Coordinates of C-alpha atoms in Angstrom, one line a residue:
M1 CA -107.1 -118.5 35.5
F2 CA -104.2 -120.9 34.7
V3 CA -106.5 -123.3 32.9
E4 CA -108.1 -120.5 31.0
S5 CA -104.8 -119.0 30.0
R6 CA -104.3 -122.3 28.1
G7 CA -107.6 -121.8 26.2
I8 CA -109.7 -124.2 28.3
Y9 CA -112.7 -122.3 29.8
I10 CA -114.4 -123.4 32.9
E11 CA -117.6 -122.1 34.5
S12 CA -116.1 -121.1 37.8
D13 CA -119.4 -119.9 39.2
L14 CA -120.5 -123.5 39.4
F15 CA -117.9 -124.1 42.1
K16 CA -118.8 -120.9 43.9
D17 CA -122.6 -121.5 43.7
N18 CA -122.1 -125.1 45.0
A19 CA -119.4 -124.5 47.6
S20 CA -120.8 -127.0 50.1
Y21 CA -121.0 -129.7 47.4
M22 CA -117.5 -128.8 46.3
R23 CA -116.0 -129.1 49.8
S24 CA -117.8 -132.5 50.3
A25 CA -116.5 -133.7 46.9
L26 CA -112.9 -132.7 47.8
V27 CA -113.2 -134.5 51.2
A28 CA -114.7 -137.6 49.5
A29 CA -111.9 -137.6 46.9
N30 CA -109.3 -137.7 49.6
A31 CA -110.9 -139.9 52.2
I32 CA -108.2 -142.2 53.4
F33 CA -108.3 -143.2 57.1
H34 CA -105.8 -144.9 59.3
D35 CA -108.5 -147.2 60.9
L36 CA -111.1 -147.5 58.1
G37 CA -108.8 -147.6 55.0
D38 CA -109.2 -146.1 51.6
L39 CA -112.8 -144.8 51.2
R40 CA -112.0 -142.3 48.4
K41 CA -114.9 -141.5 46.1
P42 CA -113.5 -139.1 43.5
E43 CA -116.5 -139.4 41.1
Y44 CA -118.2 -136.5 42.8
L45 CA -115.3 -134.2 42.2
Y46 CA -114.9 -135.5 38.7
Q47 CA -118.6 -134.8 38.0
I48 CA -118.5 -131.2 39.1
V49 CA -115.3 -130.5 37.2
Q50 CA -116.7 -132.1 34.1
D51 CA -119.9 -130.1 34.4
A52 CA -117.8 -126.9 34.8
L53 CA -115.7 -127.7 31.8
E54 CA -118.8 -128.5 29.6
Q55 CA -120.4 -125.2 30.7
G56 CA -117.2 -123.4 30.1
K57 CA -117.0 -124.8 26.5
E58 CA -120.6 -123.7 25.9
M59 CA -119.8 -120.2 27.2
C60 CA -116.7 -120.0 25.0
N61 CA -118.7 -121.1 21.9
R62 CA -121.3 -118.4 22.6
V63 CA -118.6 -115.8 22.9
E64 CA -117.0 -116.9 19.7
N65 CA -120.3 -116.6 17.9
Y66 CA -120.8 -113.1 19.3
I67 CA -117.3 -112.1 18.1
R68 CA -118.1 -113.5 14.7
K69 CA -121.4 -111.5 14.6
A70 CA -119.5 -108.4 15.6
E71 CA -117.3 -109.1 12.5
L72 CA -114.1 -109.2 14.5
P73 CA -111.3 -111.8 14.5
V74 CA -112.0 -114.8 16.7
T75 CA -108.7 -114.9 18.5
R76 CA -107.7 -116.5 21.7
E77 CA -107.0 -113.0 23.1
N78 CA -110.4 -111.6 22.0
I79 CA -112.2 -114.6 23.5
R80 CA -110.4 -114.2 26.8
K81 CA -111.1 -110.4 26.9
V82 CA -114.8 -110.9 26.4
V83 CA -115.1 -113.8 28.8
F84 CA -113.4 -111.8 31.6
W85 CA -115.5 -108.7 30.7
N86 CA -118.7 -110.8 30.9
R87 CA -117.6 -112.2 34.3
K88 CA -116.7 -108.8 35.6
E89 CA -120.1 -107.3 34.7
Y90 CA -122.1 -110.5 35.6
K91 CA -123.7 -110.6 32.2
E92 CA -123.2 -111.8 28.6
H93 CA -122.7 -108.8 26.3
S94 CA -124.3 -108.4 22.9
F95 CA -122.3 -108.5 19.7
E96 CA -122.8 -104.8 19.3
E97 CA -121.3 -104.2 22.8
I98 CA -118.5 -106.6 22.0
R99 CA -117.8 -104.8 18.7
H100 CA -117.5 -101.5 20.6
Y101 CA -115.4 -103.0 23.4
L102 CA -112.9 -104.8 21.2
K103 CA -112.3 -101.9 18.8

């Protein structure tokens, strides 16, 4: 939520849907051992975060296009409202639904 409050959208379902990979990536990124040394491999964590950011940007672009189609102002607040509404209802809403929701 903090990142998105700054206008950077992230596909958080990617983390939830890949929880096991995410845990492993976090462990690998911090793998420093007293006896074995520094075995960190942050690239796995970097990759899933990069994928989530790219998917979040694509999602944001789709929402912006729907807001434009609804003939409403494309503001940071409108984008945020629609993104959270889509997440809450587990679907992407049509521009007609968005028009009704934002008015």
